[in-house]
PDB file of C-alpha atoms in Angstrom:
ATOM      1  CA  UNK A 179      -5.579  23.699 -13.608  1.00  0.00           C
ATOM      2  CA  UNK A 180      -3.519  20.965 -14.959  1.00  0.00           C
ATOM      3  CA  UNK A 181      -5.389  18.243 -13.031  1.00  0.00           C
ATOM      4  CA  UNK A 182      -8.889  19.349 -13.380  1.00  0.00           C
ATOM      5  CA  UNK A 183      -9.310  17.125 -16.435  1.00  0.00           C
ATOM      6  CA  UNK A 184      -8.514  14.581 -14.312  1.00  0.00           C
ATOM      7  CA  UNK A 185     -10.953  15.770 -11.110  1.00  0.00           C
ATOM      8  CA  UNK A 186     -13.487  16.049 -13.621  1.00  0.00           C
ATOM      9  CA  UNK A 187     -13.190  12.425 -15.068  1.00  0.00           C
ATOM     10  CA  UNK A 188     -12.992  11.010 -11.298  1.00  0.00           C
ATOM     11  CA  UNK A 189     -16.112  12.984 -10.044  1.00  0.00           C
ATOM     12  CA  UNK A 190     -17.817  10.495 -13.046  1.00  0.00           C
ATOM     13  CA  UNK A 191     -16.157   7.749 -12.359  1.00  0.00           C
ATOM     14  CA  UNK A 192     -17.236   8.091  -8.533  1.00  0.00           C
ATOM     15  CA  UNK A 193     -21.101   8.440  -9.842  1.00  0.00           C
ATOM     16  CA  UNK A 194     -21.056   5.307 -10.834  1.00  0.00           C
ATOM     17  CA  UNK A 195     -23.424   3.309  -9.207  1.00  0.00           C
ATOM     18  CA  UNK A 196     -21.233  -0.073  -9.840  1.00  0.00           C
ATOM     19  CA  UNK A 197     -18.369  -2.238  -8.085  1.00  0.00           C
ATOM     20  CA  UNK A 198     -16.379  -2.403 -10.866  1.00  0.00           C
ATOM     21  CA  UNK A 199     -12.750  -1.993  -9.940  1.00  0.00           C
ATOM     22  CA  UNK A 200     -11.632  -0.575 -13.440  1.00  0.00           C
ATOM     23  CA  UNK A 201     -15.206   0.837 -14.788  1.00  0.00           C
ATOM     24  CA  UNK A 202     -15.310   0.677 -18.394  1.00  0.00           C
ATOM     25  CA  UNK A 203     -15.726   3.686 -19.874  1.00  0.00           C
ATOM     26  CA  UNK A 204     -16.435   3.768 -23.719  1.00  0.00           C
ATOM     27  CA  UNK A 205     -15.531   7.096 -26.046  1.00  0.00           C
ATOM     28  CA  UNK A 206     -18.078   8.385 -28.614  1.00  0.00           C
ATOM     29  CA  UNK A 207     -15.726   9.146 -31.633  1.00  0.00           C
ATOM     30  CA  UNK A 208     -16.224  11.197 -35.168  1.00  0.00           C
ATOM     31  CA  UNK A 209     -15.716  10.871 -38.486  1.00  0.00           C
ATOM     32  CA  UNK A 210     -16.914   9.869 -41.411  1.00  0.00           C
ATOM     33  CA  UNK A 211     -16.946   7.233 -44.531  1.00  0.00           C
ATOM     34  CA  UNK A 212     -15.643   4.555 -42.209  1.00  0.00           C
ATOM     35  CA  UNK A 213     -13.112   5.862 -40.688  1.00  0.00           C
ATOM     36  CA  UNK A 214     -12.892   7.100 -37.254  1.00  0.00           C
ATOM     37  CA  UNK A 215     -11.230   9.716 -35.124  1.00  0.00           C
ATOM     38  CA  UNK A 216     -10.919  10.817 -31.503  1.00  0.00           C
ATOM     39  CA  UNK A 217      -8.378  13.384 -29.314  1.00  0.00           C
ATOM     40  CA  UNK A 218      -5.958  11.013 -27.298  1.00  0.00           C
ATOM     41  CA  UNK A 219      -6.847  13.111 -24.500  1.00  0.00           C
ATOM     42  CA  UNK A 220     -10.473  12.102 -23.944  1.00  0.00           C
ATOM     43  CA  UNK A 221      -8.347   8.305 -23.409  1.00  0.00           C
ATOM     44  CA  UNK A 222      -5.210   9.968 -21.112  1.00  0.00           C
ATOM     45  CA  UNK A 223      -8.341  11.997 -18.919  1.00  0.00           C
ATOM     46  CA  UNK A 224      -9.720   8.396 -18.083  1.00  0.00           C
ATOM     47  CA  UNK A 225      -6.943   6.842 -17.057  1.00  0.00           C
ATOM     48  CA  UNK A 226      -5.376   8.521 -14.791  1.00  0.00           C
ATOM     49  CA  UNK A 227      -9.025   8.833 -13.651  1.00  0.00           C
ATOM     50  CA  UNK A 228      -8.526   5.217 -12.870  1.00  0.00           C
ATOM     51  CA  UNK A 229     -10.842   3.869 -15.808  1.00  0.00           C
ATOM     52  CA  UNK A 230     -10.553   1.867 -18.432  1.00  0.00           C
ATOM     53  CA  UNK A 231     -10.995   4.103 -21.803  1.00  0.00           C
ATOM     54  CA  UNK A 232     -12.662   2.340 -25.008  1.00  0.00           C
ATOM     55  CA  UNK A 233     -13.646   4.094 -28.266  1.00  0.00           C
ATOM     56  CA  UNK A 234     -16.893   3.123 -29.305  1.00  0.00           C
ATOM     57  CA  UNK A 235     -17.756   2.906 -33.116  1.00  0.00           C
ATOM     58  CA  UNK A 236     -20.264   4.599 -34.820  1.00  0.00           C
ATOM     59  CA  UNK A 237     -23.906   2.595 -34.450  1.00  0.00           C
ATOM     60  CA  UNK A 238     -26.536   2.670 -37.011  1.00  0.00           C
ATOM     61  CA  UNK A 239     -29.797   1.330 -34.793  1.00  0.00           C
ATOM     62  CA  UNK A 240     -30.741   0.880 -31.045  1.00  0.00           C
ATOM     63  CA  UNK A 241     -29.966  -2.820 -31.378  1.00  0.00           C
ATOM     64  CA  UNK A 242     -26.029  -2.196 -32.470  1.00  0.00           C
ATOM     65  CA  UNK A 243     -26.017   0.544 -28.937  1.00  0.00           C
ATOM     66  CA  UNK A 244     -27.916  -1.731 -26.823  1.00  0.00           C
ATOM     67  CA  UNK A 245     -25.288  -4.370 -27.743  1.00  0.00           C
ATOM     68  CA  UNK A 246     -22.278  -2.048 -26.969  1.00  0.00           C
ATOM     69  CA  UNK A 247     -24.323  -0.859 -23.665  1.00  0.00           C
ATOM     70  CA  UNK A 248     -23.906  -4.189 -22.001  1.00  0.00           C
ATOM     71  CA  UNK A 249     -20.178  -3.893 -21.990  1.00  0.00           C
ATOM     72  CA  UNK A 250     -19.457  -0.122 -20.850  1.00  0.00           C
ATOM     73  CA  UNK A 251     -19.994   1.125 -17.025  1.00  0.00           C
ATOM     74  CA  UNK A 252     -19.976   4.983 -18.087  1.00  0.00           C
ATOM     75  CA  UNK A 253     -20.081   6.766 -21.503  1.00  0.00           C
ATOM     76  CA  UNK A 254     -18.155   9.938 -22.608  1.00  0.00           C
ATOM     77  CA  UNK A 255     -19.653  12.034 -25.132  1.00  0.00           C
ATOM     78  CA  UNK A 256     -16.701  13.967 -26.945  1.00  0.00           C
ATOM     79  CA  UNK A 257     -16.425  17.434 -29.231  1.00  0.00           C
ATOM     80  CA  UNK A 258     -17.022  17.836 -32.515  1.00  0.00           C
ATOM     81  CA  UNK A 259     -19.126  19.152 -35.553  1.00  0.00           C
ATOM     82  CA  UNK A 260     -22.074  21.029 -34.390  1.00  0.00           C
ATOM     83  CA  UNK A 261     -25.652  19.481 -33.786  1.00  0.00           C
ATOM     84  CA  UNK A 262     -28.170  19.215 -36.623  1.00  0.00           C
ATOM     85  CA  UNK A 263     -30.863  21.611 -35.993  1.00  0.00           C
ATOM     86  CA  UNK A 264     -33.562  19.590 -36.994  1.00  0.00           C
ATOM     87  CA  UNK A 265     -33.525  17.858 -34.133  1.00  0.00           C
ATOM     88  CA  UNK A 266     -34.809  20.613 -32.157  1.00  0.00           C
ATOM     89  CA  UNK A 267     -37.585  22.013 -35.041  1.00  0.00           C
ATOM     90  CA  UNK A 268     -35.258  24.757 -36.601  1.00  0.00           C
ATOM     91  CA  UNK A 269     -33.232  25.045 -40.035  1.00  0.00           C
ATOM     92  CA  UNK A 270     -29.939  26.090 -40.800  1.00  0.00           C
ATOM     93  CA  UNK A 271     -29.086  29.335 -39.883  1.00  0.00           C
ATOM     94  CA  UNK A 272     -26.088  30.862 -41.543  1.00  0.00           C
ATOM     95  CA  UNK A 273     -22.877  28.806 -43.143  1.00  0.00           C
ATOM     96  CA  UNK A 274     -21.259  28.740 -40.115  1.00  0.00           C
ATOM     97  CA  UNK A 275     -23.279  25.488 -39.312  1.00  0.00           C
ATOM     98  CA  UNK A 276     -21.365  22.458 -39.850  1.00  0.00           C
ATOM     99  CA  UNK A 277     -23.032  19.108 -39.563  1.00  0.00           C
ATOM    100  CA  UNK A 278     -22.447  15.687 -39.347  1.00  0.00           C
ATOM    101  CA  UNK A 279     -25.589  13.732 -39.984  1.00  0.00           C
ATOM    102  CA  UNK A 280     -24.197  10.585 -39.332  1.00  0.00           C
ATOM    103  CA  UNK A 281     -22.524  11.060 -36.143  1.00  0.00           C
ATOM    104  CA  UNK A 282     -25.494  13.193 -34.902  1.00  0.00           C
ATOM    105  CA  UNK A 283     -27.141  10.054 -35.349  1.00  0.00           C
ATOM    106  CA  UNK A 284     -24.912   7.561 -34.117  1.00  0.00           C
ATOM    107  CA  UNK A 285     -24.906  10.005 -30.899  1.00  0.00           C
ATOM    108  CA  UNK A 286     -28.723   9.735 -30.269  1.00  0.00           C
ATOM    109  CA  UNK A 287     -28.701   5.713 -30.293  1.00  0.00           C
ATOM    110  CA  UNK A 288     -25.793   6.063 -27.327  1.00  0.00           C
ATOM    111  CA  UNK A 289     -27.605   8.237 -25.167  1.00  0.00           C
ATOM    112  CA  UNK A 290     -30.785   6.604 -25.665  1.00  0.00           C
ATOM    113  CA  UNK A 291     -29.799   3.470 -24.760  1.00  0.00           C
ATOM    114  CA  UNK A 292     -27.364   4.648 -22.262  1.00  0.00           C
ATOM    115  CA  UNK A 293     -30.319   6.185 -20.415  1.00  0.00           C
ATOM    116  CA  UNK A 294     -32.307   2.909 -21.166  1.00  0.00           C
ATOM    117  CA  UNK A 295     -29.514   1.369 -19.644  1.00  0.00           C
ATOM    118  CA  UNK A 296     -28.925   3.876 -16.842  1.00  0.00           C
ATOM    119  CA  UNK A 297     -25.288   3.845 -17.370  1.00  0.00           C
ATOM    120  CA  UNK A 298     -23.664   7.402 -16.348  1.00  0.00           C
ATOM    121  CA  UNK A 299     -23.047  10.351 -19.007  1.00  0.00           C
ATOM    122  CA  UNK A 300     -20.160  12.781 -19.046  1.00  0.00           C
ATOM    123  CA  UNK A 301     -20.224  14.832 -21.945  1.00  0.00           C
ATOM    124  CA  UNK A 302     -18.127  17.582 -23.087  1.00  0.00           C
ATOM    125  CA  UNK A 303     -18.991  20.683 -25.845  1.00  0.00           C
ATOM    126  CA  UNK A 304     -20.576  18.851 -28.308  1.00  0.00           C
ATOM    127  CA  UNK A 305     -21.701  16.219 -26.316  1.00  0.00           C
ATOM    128  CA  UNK A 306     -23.082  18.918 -23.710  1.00  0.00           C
ATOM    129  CA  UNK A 307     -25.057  20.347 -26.398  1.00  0.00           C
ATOM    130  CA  UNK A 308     -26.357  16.771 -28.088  1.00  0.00           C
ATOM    131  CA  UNK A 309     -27.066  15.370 -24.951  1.00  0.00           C
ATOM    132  CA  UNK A 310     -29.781  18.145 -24.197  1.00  0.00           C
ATOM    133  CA  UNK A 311     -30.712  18.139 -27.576  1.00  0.00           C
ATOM    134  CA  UNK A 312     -31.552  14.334 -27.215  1.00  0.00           C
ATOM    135  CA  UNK A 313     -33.517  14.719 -24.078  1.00  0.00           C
ATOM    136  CA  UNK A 314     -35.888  18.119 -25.669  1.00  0.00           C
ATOM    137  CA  UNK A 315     -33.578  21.056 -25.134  1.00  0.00           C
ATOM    138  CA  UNK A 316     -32.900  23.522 -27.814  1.00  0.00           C
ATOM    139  CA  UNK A 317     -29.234  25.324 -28.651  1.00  0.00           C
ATOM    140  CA  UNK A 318     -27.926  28.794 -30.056  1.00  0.00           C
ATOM    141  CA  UNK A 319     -26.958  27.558 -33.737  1.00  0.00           C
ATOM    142  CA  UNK A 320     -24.242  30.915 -33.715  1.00  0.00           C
ATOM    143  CA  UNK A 321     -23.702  32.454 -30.165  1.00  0.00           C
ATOM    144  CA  UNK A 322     -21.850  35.504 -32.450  1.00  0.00           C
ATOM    145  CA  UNK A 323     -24.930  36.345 -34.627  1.00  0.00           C
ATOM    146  CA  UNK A 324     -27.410  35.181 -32.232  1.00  0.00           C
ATOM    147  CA  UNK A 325     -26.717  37.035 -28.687  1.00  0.00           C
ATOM    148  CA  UNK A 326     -23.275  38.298 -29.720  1.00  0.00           C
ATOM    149  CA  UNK A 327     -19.800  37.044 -27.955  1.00  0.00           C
ATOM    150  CA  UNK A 328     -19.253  39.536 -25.593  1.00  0.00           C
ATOM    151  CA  UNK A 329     -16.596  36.826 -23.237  1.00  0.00           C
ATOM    152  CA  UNK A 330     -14.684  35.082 -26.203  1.00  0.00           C
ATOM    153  CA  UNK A 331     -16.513  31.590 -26.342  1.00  0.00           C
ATOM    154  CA  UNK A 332     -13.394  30.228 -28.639  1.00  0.00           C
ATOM    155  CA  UNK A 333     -10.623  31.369 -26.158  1.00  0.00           C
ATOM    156  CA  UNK A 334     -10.244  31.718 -22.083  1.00  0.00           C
ATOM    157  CA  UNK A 335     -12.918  32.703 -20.209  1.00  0.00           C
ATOM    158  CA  UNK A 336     -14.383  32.930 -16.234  1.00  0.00           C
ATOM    159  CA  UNK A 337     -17.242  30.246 -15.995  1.00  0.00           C
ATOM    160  CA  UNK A 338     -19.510  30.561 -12.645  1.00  0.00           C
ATOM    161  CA  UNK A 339     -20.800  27.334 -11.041  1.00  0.00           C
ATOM    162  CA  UNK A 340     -24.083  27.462  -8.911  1.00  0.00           C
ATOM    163  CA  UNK A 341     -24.188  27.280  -5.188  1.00  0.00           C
ATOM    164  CA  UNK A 342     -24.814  23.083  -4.284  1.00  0.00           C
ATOM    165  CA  UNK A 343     -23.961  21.719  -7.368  1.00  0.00           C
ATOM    166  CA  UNK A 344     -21.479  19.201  -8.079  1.00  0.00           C
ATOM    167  CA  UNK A 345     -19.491  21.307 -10.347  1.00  0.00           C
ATOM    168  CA  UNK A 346     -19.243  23.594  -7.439  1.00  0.00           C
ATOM    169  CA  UNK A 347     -18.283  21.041  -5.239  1.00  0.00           C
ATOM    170  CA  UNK A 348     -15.835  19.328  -7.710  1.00  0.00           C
ATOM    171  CA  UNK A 349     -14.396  23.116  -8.085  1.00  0.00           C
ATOM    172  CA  UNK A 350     -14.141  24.641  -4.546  1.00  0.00           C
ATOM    173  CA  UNK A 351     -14.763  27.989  -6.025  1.00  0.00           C
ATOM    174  CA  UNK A 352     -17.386  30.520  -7.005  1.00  0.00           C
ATOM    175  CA  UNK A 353     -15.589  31.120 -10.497  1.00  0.00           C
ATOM    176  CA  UNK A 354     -12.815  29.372 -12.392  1.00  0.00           C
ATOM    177  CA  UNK A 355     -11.190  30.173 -15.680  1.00  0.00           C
ATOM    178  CA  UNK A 356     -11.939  27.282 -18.531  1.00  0.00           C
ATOM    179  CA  UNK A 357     -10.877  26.866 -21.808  1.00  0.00           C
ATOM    180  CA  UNK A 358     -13.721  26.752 -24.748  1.00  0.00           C
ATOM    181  CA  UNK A 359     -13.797  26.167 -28.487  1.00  0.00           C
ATOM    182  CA  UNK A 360     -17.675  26.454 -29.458  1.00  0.00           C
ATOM    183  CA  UNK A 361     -20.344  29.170 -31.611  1.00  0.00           C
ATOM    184  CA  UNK A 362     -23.415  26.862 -30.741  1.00  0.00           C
ATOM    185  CA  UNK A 363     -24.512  26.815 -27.060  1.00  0.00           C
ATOM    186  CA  UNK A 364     -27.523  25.239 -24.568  1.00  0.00           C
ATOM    187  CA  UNK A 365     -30.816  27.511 -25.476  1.00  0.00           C
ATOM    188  CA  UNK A 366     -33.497  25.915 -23.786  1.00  0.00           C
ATOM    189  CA  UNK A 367     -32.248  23.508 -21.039  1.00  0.00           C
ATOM    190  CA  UNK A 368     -34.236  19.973 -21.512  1.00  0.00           C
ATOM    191  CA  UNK A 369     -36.424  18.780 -18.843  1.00  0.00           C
ATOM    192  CA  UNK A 370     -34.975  16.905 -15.877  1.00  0.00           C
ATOM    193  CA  UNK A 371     -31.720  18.939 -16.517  1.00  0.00           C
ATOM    194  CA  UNK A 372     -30.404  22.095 -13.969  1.00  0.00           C
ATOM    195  CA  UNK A 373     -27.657  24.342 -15.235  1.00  0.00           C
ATOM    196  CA  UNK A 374     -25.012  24.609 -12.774  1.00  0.00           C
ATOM    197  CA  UNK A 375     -22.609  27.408 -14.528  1.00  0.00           C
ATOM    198  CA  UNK A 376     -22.780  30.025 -16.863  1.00  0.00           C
ATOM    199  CA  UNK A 377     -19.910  32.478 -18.724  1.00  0.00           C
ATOM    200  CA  UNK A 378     -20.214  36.243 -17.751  1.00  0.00           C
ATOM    201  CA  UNK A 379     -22.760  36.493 -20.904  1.00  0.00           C
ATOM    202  CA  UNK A 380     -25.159  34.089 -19.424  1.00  0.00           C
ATOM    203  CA  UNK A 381     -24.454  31.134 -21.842  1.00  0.00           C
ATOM    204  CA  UNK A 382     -24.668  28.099 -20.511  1.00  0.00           C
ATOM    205  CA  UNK A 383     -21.358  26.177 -19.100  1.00  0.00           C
ATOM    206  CA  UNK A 384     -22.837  22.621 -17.562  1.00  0.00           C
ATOM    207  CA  UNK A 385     -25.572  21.155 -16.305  1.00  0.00           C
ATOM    208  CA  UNK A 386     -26.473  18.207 -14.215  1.00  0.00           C
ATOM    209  CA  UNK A 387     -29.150  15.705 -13.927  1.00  0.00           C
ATOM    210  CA  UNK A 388     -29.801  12.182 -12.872  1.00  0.00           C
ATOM    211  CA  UNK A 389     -26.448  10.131 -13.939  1.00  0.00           C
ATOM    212  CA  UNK A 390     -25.424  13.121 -16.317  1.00  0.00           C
ATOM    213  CA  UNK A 391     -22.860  15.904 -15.971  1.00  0.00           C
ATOM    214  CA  UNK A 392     -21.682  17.749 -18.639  1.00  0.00           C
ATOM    215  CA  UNK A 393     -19.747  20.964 -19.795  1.00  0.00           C
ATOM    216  CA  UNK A 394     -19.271  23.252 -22.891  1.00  0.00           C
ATOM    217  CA  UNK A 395     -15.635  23.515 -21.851  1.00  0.00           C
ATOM    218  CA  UNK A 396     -12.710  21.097 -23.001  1.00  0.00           C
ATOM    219  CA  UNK A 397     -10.557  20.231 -19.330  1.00  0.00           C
ATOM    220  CA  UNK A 398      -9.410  17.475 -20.990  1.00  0.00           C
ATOM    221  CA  UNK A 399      -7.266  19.183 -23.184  1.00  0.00           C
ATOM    222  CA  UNK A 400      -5.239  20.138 -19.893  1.00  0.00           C
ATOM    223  CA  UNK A 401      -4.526  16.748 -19.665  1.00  0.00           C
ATOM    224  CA  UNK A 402      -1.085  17.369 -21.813  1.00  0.00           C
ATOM    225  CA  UNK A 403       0.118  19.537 -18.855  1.00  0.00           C
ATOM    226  CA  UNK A 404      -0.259  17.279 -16.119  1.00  0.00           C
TER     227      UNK A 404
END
């Protein structure tokens, strides 16, 4: 396990349809009034990936992502607060929903012009769940209260990737144990997306689509280990 942050990181930086010797690969951060925060790990992961890790500010319009666009090769979308759920036609459900307006924000310009751009996504938890948010899917606001956590979505759990897909490939296995950290989870996958794992309870693990691959789990955190 300790170098599957790393075999995850690679298997993006392989996708990318580029010569780039060192691909750039810029880091959507969080926080909030002006100041900025991201895990080291998200940086370590790319590295030893054999990319070049840069975090990318917060952007306010398409103009300010288009700019940063034209310098990256890939973009990582990190963890974080959960997703505002107005963006997929629902309200608040309970007070266990905890939003960042601004970053939600910021988020949508990157992708969007990222997929203008058709420069590669990984994205991890949060940006699993905002990057199918941003292309029409819908999420579980509180897996607990919703469906119920029958597998321990903030703990250890068995994950099972789908016959042919590149998680499955990447993994060499029919199951693997991953680490998660989440109460909000893919509902309704967005078109142009396939799911390619789920936990024991059904919820969605990753999914894959044209120059995207993402996860609900954190293998960068194993990064520390190896």
């Amino acid at each position: 396990m300790k170098t599957f942050s790393t075999t995850l990181c690679l298997l993006f930086l392989l996708s990318l349809e580029m010569a780039a010797k060192d691909p750039l690969i810029g880091i959507s951060c969080g926080g909030s009034s002006g100041s900025y925060s991201m895990n080291g790990s998200y940086f370590k992961s790319v590295v030893r990936a054999g990319g070049v890790p840069v975090m990318l500010p917060m952007v306010y319009s398409d103009a300010e992502a288009e700019a940063l666009m034209s310098h990256i090769d890939g973009l990582l979308m990190t963890g974080g607060e959960d997703v505002e759920p107005s963006y997929y036609g629902e309200e608040v459900l309970n007070a266990t929903v905890y939003t960042n307006p601004v970053r939600d924000s910021s988020d949508f310009f990157l992708i969007r012009a990222a997929r203008r751009n058709r420069i590669p996504i990984l994205g991890t938890c949060r940006g699993e769940q905002i990057v199918n948010v941003c292309l029409g899917g819908s999420l579980y606001q509180d897996i607990p209260s919703q469906i119920g956590d029958r597998v321990g979505h903030k703990g250890n759990h068995w994950i099972y990737p789908v016959e042919g897909s590149l998680l499955r490939q990447l993994l060499g296995r029919d199951s693997v144990m991953v680490n998660s950290s989440h109460h909000q989870a893919v509902k309704c996958i967005a078109e142009g997306l396939t799911v390619t794992s789920r936990a024991a309870d059904s919820v969605v693990e990753s999914y894959e689509g044209d120059g995207i691959f993402c996860v609900q789990f954190h293998p960068e955190v194993f990064i520390s280990s190896g």
